[in-house]
Coordinates of N, CA, C and O in Angstrom, one line a residue:
X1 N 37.1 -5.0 57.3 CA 36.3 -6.1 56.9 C 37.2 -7.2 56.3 O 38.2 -6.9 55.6
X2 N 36.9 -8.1 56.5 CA 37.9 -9.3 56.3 C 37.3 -10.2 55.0 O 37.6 -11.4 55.1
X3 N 36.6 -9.9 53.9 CA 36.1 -10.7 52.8 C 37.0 -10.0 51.7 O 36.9 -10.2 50.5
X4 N 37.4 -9.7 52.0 CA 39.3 -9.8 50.8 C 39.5 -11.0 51.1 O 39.1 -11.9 50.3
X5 N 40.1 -11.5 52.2 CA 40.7 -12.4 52.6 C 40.6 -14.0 52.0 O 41.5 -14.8 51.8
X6 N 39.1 -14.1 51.6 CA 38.6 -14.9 50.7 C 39.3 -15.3 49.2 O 39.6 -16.3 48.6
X7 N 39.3 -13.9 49.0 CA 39.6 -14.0 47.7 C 41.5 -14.1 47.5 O 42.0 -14.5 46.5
X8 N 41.9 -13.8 48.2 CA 43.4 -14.1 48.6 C 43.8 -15.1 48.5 O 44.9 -15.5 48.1
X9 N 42.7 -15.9 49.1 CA 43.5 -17.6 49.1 C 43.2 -18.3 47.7 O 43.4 -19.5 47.5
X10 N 42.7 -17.4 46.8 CA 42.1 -18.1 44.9 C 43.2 -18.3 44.6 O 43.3 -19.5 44.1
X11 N 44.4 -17.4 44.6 CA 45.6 -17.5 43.8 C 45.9 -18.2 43.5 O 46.2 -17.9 42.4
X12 N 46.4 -19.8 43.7 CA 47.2 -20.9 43.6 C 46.0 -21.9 43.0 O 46.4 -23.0 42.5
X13 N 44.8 -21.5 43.0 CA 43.6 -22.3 42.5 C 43.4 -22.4 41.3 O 42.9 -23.6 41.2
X14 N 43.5 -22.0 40.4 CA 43.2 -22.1 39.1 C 44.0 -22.3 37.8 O 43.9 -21.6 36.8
X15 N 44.9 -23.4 38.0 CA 45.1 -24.0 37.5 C 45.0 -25.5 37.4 O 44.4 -26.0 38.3
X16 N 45.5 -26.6 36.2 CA 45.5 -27.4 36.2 C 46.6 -28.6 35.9 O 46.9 -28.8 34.8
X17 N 47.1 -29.4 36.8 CA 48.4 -30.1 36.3 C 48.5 -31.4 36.0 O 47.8 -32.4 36.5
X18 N 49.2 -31.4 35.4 CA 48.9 -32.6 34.1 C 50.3 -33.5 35.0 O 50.9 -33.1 36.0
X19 N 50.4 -34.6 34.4 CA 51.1 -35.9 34.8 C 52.5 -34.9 34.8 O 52.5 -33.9 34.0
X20 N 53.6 -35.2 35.8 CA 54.7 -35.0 35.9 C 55.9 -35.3 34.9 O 57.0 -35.5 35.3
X21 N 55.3 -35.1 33.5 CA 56.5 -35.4 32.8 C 57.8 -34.2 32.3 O 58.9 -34.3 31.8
X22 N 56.9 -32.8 32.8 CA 58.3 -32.0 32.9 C 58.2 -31.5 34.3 O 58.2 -32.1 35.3
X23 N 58.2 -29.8 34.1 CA 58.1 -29.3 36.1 C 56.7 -29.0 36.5 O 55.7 -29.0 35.7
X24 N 56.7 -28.8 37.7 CA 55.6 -29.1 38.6 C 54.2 -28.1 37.6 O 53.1 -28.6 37.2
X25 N 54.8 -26.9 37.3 CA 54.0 -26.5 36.5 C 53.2 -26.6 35.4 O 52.1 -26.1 35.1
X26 N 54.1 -27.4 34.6 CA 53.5 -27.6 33.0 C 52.2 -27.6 32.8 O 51.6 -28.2 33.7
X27 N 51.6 -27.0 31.7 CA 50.3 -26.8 31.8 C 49.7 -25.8 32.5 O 48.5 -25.8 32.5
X28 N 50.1 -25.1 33.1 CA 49.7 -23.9 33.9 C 49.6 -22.9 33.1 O 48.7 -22.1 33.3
X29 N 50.2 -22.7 32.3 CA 49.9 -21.0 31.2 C 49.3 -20.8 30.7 O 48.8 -21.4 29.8
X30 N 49.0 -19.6 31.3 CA 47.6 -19.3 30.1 C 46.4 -18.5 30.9 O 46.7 -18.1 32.1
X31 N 45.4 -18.4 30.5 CA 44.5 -17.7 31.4 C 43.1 -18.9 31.8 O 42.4 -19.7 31.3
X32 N 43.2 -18.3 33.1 CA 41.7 -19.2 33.6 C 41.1 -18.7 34.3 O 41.6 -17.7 34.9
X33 N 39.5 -19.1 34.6 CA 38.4 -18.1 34.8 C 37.9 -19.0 36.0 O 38.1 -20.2 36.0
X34 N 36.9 -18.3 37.2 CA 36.4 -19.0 38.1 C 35.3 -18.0 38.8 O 35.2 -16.8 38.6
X35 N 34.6 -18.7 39.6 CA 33.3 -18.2 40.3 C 33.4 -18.4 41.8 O 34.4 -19.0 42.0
X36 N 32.9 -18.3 42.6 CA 32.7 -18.7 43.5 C 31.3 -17.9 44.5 O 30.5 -17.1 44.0
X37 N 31.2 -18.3 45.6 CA 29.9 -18.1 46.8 C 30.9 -17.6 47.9 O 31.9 -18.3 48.1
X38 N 30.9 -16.3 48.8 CA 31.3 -16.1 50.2 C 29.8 -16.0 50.8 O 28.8 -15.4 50.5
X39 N 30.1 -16.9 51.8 CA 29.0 -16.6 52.6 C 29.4 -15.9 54.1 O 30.5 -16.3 54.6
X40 N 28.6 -14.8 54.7 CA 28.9 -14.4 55.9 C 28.3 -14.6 56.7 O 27.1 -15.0 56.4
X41 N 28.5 -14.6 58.1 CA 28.3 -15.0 59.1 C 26.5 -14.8 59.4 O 25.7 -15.7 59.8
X42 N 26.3 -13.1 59.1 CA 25.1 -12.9 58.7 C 24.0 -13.7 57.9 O 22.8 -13.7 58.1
X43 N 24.8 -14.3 57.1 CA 23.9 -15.2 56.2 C 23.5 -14.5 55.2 O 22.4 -14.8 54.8
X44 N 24.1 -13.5 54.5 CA 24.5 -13.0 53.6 C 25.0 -13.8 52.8 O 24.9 -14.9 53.2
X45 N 25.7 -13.8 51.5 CA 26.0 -14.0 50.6 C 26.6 -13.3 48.8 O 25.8 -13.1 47.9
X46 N 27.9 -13.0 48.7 CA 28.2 -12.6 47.4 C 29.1 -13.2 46.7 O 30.2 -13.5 47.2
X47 N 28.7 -13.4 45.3 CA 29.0 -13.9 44.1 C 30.0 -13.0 43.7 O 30.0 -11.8 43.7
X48 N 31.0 -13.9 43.3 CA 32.6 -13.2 42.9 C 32.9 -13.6 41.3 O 32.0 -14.3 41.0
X49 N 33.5 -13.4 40.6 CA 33.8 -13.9 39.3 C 35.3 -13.6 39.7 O 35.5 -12.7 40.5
X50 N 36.3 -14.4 39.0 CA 38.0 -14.2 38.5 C 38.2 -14.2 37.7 O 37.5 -14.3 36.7
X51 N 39.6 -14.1 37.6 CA 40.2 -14.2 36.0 C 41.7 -14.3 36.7 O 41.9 -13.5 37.7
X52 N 42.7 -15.3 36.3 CA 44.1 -15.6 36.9 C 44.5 -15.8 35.5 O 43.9 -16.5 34.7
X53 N 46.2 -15.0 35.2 CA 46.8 -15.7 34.1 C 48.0 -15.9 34.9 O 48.3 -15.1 35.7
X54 N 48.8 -17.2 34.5 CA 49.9 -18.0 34.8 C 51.0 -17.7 33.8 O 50.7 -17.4 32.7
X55 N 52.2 -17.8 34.1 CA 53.6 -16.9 33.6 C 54.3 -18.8 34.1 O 54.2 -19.0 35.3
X56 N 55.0 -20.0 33.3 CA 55.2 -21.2 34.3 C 57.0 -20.1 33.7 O 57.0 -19.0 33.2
X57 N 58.1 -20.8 34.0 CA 59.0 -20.7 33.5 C 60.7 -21.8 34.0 O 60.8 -22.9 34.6
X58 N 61.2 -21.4 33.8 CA 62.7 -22.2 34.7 C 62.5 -23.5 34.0 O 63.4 -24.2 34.5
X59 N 61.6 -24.4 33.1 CA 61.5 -25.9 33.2 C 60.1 -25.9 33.5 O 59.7 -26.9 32.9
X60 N 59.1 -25.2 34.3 CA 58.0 -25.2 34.6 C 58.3 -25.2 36.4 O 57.6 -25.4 37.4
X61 N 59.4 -25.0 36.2 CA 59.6 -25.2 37.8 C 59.5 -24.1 38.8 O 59.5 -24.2 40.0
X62 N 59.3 -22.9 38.0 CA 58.6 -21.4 38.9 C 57.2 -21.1 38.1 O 56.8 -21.3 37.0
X63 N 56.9 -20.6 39.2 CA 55.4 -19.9 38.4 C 55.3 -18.7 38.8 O 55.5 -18.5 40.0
X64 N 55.1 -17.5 37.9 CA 54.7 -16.1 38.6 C 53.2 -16.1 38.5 O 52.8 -16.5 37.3
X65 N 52.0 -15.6 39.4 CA 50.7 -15.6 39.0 C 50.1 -13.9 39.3 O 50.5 -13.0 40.0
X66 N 49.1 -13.9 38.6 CA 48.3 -12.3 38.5 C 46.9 -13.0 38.7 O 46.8 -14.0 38.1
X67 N 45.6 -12.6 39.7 CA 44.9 -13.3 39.7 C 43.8 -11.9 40.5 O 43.8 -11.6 41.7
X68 N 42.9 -11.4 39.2 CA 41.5 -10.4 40.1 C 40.5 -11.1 39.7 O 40.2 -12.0 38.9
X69 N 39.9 -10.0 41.1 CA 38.3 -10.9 41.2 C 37.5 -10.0 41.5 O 37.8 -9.0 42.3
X70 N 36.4 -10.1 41.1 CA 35.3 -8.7 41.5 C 34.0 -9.1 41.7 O 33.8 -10.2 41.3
X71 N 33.2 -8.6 42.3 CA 32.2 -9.0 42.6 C 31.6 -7.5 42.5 O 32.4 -6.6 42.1
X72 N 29.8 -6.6 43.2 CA 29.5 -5.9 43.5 C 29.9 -5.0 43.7 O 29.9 -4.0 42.9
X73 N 30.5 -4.9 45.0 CA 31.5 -4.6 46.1 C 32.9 -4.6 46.5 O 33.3 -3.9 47.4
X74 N 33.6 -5.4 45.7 CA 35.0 -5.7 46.2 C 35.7 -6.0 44.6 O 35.1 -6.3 43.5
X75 N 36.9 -5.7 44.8 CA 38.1 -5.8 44.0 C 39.4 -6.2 44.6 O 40.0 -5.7 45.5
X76 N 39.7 -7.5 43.7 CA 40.9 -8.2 44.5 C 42.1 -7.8 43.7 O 41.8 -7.1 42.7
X77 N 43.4 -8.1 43.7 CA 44.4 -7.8 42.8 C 45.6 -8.9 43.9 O 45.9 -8.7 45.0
X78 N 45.9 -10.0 42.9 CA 46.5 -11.0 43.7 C 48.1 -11.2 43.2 O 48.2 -12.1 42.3
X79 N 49.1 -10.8 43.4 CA 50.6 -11.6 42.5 C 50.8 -12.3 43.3 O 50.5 -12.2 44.4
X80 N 51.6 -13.5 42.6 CA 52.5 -14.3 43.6 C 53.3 -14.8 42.7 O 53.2 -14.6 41.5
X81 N 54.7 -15.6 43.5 CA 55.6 -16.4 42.9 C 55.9 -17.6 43.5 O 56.6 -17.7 44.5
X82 N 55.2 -18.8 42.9 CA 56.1 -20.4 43.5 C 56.8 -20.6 42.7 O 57.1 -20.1 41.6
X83 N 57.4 -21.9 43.7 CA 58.6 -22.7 42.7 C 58.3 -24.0 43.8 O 57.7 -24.3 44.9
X84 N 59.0 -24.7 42.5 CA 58.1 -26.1 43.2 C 59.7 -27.2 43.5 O 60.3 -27.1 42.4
X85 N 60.1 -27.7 44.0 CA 61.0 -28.6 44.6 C 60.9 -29.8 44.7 O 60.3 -30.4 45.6
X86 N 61.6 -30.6 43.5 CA 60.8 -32.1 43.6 C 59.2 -31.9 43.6 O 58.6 -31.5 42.6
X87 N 58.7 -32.2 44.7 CA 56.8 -32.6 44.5 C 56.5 -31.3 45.8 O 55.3 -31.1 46.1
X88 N 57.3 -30.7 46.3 CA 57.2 -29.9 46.8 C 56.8 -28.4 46.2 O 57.5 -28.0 45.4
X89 N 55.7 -27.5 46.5 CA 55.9 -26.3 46.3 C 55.4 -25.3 47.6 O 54.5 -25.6 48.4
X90 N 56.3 -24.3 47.4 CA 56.5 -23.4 47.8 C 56.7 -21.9 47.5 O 57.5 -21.4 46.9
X91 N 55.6 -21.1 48.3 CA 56.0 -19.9 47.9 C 55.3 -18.6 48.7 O 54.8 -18.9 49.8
X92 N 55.1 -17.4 48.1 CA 54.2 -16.4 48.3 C 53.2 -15.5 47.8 O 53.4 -15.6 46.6
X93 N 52.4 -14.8 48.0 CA 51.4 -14.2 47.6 C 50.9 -13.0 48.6 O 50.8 -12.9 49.8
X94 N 50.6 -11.9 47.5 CA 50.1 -10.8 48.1 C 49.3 -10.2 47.5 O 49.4 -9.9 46.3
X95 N 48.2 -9.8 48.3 CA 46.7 -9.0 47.7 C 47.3 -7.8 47.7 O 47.7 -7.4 48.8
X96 N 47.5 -6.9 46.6 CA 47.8 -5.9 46.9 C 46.6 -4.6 46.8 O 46.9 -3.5 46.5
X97 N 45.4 -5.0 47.0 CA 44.5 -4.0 47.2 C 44.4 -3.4 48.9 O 44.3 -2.3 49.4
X98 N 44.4 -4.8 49.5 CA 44.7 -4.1 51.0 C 45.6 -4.9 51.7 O 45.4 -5.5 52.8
X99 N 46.9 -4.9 50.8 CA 48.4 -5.1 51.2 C 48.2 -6.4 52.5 O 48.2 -6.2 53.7
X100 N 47.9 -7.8 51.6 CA 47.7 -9.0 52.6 C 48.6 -9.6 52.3 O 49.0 -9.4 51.1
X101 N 49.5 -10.9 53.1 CA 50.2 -11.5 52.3 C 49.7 -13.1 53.3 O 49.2 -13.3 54.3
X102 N 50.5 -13.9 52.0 CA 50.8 -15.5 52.9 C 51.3 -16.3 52.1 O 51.3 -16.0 50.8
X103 N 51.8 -17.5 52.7 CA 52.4 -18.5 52.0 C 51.5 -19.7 51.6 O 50.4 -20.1 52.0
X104 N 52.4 -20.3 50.7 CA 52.0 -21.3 50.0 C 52.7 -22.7 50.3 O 53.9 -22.8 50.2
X105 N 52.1 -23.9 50.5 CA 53.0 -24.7 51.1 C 52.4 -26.3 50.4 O 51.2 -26.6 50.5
X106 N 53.2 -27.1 49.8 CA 52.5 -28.2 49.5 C 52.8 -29.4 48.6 O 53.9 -29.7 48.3
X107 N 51.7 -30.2 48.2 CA 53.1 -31.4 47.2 C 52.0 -31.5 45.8 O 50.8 -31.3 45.6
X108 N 53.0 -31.9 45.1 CA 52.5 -31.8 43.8 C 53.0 -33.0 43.7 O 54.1 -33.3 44.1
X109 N 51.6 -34.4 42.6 CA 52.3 -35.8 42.1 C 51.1 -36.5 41.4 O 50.0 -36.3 41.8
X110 N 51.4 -37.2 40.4 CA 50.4 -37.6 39.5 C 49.2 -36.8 39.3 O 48.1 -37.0 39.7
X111 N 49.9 -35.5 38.5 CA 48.3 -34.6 38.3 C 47.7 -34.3 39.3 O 46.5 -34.6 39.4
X112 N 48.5 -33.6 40.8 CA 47.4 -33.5 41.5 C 48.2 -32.1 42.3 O 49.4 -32.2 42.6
X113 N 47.6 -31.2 42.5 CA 48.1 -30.4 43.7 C 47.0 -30.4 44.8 O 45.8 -30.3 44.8
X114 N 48.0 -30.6 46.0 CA 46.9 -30.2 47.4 C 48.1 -29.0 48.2 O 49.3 -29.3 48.1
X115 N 47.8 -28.2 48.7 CA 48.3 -27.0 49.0 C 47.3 -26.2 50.2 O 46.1 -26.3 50.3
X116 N 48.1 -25.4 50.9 CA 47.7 -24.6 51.7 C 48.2 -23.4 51.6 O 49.3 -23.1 51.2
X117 N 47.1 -22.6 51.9 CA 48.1 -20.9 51.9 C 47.3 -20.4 53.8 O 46.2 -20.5 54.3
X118 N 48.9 -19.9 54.4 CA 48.2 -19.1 55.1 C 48.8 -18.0 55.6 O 50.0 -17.9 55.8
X119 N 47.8 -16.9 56.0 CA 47.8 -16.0 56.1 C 47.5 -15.4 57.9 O 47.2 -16.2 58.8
X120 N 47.5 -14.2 58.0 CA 47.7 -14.0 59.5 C 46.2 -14.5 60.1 O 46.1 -15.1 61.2
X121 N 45.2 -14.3 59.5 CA 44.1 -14.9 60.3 C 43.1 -15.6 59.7 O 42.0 -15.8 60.3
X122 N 43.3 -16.2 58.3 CA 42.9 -17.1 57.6 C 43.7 -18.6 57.2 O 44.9 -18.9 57.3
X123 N 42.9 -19.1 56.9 CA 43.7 -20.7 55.8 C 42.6 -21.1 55.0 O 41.4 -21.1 54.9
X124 N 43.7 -21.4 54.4 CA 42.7 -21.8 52.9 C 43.3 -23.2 52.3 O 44.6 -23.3 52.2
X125 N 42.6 -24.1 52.0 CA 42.8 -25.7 51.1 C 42.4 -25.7 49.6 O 41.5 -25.0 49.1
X126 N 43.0 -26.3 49.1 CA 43.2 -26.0 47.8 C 43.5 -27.6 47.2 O 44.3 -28.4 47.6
X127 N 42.3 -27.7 45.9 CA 42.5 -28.8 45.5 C 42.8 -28.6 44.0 O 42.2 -27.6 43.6
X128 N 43.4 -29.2 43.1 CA 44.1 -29.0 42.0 C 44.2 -30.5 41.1 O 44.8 -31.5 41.5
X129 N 43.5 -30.4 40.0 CA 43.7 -31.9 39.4 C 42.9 -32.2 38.0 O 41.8 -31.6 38.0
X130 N 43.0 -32.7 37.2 CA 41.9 -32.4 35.7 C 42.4 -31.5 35.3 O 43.6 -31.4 35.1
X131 N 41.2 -30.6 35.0 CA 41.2 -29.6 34.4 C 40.5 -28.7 35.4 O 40.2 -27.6 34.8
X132 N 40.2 -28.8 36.5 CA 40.1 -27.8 37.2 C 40.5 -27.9 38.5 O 41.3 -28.8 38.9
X133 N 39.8 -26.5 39.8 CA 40.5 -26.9 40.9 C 39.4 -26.0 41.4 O 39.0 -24.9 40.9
X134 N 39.1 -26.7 42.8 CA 38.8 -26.0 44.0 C 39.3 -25.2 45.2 O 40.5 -25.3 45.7
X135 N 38.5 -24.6 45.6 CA 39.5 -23.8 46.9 C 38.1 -23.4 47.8 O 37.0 -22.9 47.4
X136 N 38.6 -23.8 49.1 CA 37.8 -23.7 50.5 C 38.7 -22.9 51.2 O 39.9 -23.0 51.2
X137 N 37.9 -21.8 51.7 CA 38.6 -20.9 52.6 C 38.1 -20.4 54.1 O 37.0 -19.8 54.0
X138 N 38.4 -20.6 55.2 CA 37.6 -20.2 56.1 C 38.8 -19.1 56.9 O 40.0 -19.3 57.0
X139 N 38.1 -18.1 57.3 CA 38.7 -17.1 58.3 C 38.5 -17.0 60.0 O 37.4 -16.9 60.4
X140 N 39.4 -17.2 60.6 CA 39.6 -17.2 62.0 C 38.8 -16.7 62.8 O 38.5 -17.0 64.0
X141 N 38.3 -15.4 61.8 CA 37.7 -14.4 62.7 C 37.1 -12.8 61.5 O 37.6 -12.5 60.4
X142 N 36.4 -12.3 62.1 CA 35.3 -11.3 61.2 C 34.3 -11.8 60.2 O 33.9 -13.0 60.6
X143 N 33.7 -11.4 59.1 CA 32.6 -11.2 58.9 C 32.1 -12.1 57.8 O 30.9 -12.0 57.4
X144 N 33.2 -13.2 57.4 CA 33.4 -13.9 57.0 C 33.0 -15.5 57.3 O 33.8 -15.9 58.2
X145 N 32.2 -16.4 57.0 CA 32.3 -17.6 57.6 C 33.0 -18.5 56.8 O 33.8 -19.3 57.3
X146 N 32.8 -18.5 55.5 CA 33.3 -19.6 54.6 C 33.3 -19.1 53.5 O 32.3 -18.3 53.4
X147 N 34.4 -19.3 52.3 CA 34.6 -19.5 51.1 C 35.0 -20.2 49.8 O 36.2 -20.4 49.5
X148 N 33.9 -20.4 48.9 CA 34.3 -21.8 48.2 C 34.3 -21.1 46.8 O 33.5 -20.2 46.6
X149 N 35.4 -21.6 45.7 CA 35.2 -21.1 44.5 C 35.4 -22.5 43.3 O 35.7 -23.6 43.8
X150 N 35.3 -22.6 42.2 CA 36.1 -23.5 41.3 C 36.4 -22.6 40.4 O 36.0 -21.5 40.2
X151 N 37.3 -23.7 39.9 CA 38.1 -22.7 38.8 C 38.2 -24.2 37.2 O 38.2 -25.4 37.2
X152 N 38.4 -23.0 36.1 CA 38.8 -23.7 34.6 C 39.6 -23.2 33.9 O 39.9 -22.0 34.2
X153 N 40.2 -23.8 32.7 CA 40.9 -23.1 31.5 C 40.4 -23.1 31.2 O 39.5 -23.9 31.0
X154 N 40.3 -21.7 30.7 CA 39.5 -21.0 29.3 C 38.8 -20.0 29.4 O 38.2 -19.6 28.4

């Protein structure tokens, strides 16, 4: 079943980045909390809750992230590591509940991240800015049709 997959692409979502006056991260540490809706194909539907804490470091210019999410049914367990390059970031991520992985790709500038992660039969968009951030996820294929979450500090 492919509604992990959803929750895979949260990782890079929940945080918030402030004006560029140090590295891409600043403002990222700390813990933040989010919700979201997967809807399946069936026309089904389940409610997830998260929780992600952020590690920035180097200048703010790496980030390590830890990022679960539970719902009913499902249990996510997310690490990853970016590093961000000029307005560039870049990096990886892996669900390690059923050993998923994918990359992270994207630009960061005036408080704003837009980013992609993908993975072998998903992609996911990711918006980043304020004080919070959204993430749209749709899968290529199984039982999944769409996934939308927001995220906050605090």
């Amino acid at each position: 079943m492919r509604l992990h997959h959803a929750l895979f692409a949260i990782a890079l979502a929940t945080s918030s980045l402030p004006a560029m006056a140090g590295g891409a991260f600043d403002g990222f540490g700390g813990r933040w909390s989010g919700r979201g809706i997967i809807r399946m194909a069936d026309g089904q539907q389940e409610k997830m809750k998260c929780v992600a804490t952020y590690f920035p470091s180097a200048g703010a210019t790496k980030l390590v992230l830890n990022v679960r999410c539970a719902s009913n049914g499902f249990k996510i367990d997310v690490k990853g590591a970016l590093q961000a390059f000029d307005n560039r970031i870049l990096g990886t991520l892996e669900e390690r509940t059923y050993e998923h992985r994918g990359t992270v790709s994207g630009t960061a500038h005036d408080g704003t991240i837009d980013a992609s992660i993908q993975g072998n039969d998903w992609l996911a968009s990711i918006t980043v800015g304020g004080h919070g951030a959204s993430v749209v996820m749709i899968p290529h294929s199984g039982p999944v049709k769409i996934a939308s979450f927001t995220f906050s500090k605090g």
